[in-house]
Coordinates of C-alpha atoms in Angstrom, one line a residue:
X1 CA 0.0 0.0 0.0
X2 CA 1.3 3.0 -0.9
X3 CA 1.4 5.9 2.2
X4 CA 2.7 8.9 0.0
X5 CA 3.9 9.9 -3.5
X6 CA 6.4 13.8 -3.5
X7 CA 7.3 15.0 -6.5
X8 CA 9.7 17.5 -7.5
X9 CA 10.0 19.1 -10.8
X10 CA 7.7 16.4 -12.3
X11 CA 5.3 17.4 -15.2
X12 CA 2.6 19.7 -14.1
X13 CA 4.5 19.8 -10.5
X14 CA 7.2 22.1 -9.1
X15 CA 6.6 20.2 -5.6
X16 CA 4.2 18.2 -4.3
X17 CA 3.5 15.7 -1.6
X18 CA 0.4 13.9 -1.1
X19 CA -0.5 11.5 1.4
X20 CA -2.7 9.2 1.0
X21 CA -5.3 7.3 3.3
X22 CA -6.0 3.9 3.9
X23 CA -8.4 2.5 1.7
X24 CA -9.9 4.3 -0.9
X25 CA -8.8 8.0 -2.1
X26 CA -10.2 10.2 -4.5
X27 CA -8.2 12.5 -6.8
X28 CA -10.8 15.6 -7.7
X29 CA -9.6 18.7 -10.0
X30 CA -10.2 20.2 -12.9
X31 CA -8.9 19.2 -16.5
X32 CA -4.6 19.3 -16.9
X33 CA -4.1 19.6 -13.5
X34 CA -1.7 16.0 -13.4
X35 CA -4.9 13.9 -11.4
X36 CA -3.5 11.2 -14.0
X37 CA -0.1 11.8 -13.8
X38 CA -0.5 11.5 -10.0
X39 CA -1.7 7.9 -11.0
X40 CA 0.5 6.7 -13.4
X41 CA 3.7 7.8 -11.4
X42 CA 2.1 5.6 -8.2
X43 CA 1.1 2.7 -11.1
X44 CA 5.1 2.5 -11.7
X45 CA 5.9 2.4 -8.3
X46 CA 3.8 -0.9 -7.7
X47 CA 4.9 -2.1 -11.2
X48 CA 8.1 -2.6 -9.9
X49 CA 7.4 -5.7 -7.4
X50 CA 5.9 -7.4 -10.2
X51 CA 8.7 -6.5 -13.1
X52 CA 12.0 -6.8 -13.8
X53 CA 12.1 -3.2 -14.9
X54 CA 13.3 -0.1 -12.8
X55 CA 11.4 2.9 -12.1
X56 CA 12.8 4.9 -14.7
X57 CA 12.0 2.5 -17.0
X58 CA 8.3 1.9 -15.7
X59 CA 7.9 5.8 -15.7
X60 CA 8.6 5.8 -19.3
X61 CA 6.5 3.0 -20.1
X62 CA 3.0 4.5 -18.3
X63 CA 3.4 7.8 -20.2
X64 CA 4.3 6.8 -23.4
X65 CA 1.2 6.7 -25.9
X66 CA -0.1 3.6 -27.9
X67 CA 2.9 1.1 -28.7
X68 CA 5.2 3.5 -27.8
X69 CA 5.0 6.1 -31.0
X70 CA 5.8 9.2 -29.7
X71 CA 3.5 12.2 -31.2
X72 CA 0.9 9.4 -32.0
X73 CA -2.4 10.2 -30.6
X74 CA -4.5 7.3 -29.5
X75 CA -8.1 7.7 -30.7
X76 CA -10.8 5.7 -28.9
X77 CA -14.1 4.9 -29.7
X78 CA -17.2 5.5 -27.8
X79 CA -18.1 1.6 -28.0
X80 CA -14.8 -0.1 -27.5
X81 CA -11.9 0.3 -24.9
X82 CA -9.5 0.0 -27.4
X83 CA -7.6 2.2 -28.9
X84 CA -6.5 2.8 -32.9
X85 CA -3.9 5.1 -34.3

């Protein structure tokens, strides 16, 4: 379980520290404020005790788009979970 996640000079942070609650927490702003980012950078941090990869690695993996195009944009349909390029 994770107890807290800082960031410093991360994407849409200069610094931040959140702490989190045990159980269930809720991540609540408005559009581009990193609520996602927040969630991919603690997604890596559990990744790690599953894969072989380090964090640097798993950081680059969550934030890449689809199969790992850079400047691809994913496009989803409203029926389907999947994603085309």
């Amino acid at each position: 379980m994770l107890e807290k996640i800082k960031f410093d000079k991360f994407t849409a942070f200069e610094k931040l520290e959140v702490k989190f609650s045990p159980g269930i927490n809720i991540l609540v702003g408005e559009n581009g404020t990193g609520k996602t980012h927040i969630l991919k950078a603690a997604y890596a941090a559990c990744d790690i005790a599953t894969s072989k990869r380090g964090f640097a690695e798993n950081i680059n993996n969550v934030f890449y788009p689809s199969e790992k195009q850079i400047g691809c944009l994913v496009k989803r349909s409203s029926v389907s979970s999947k994603g085309s390029l």
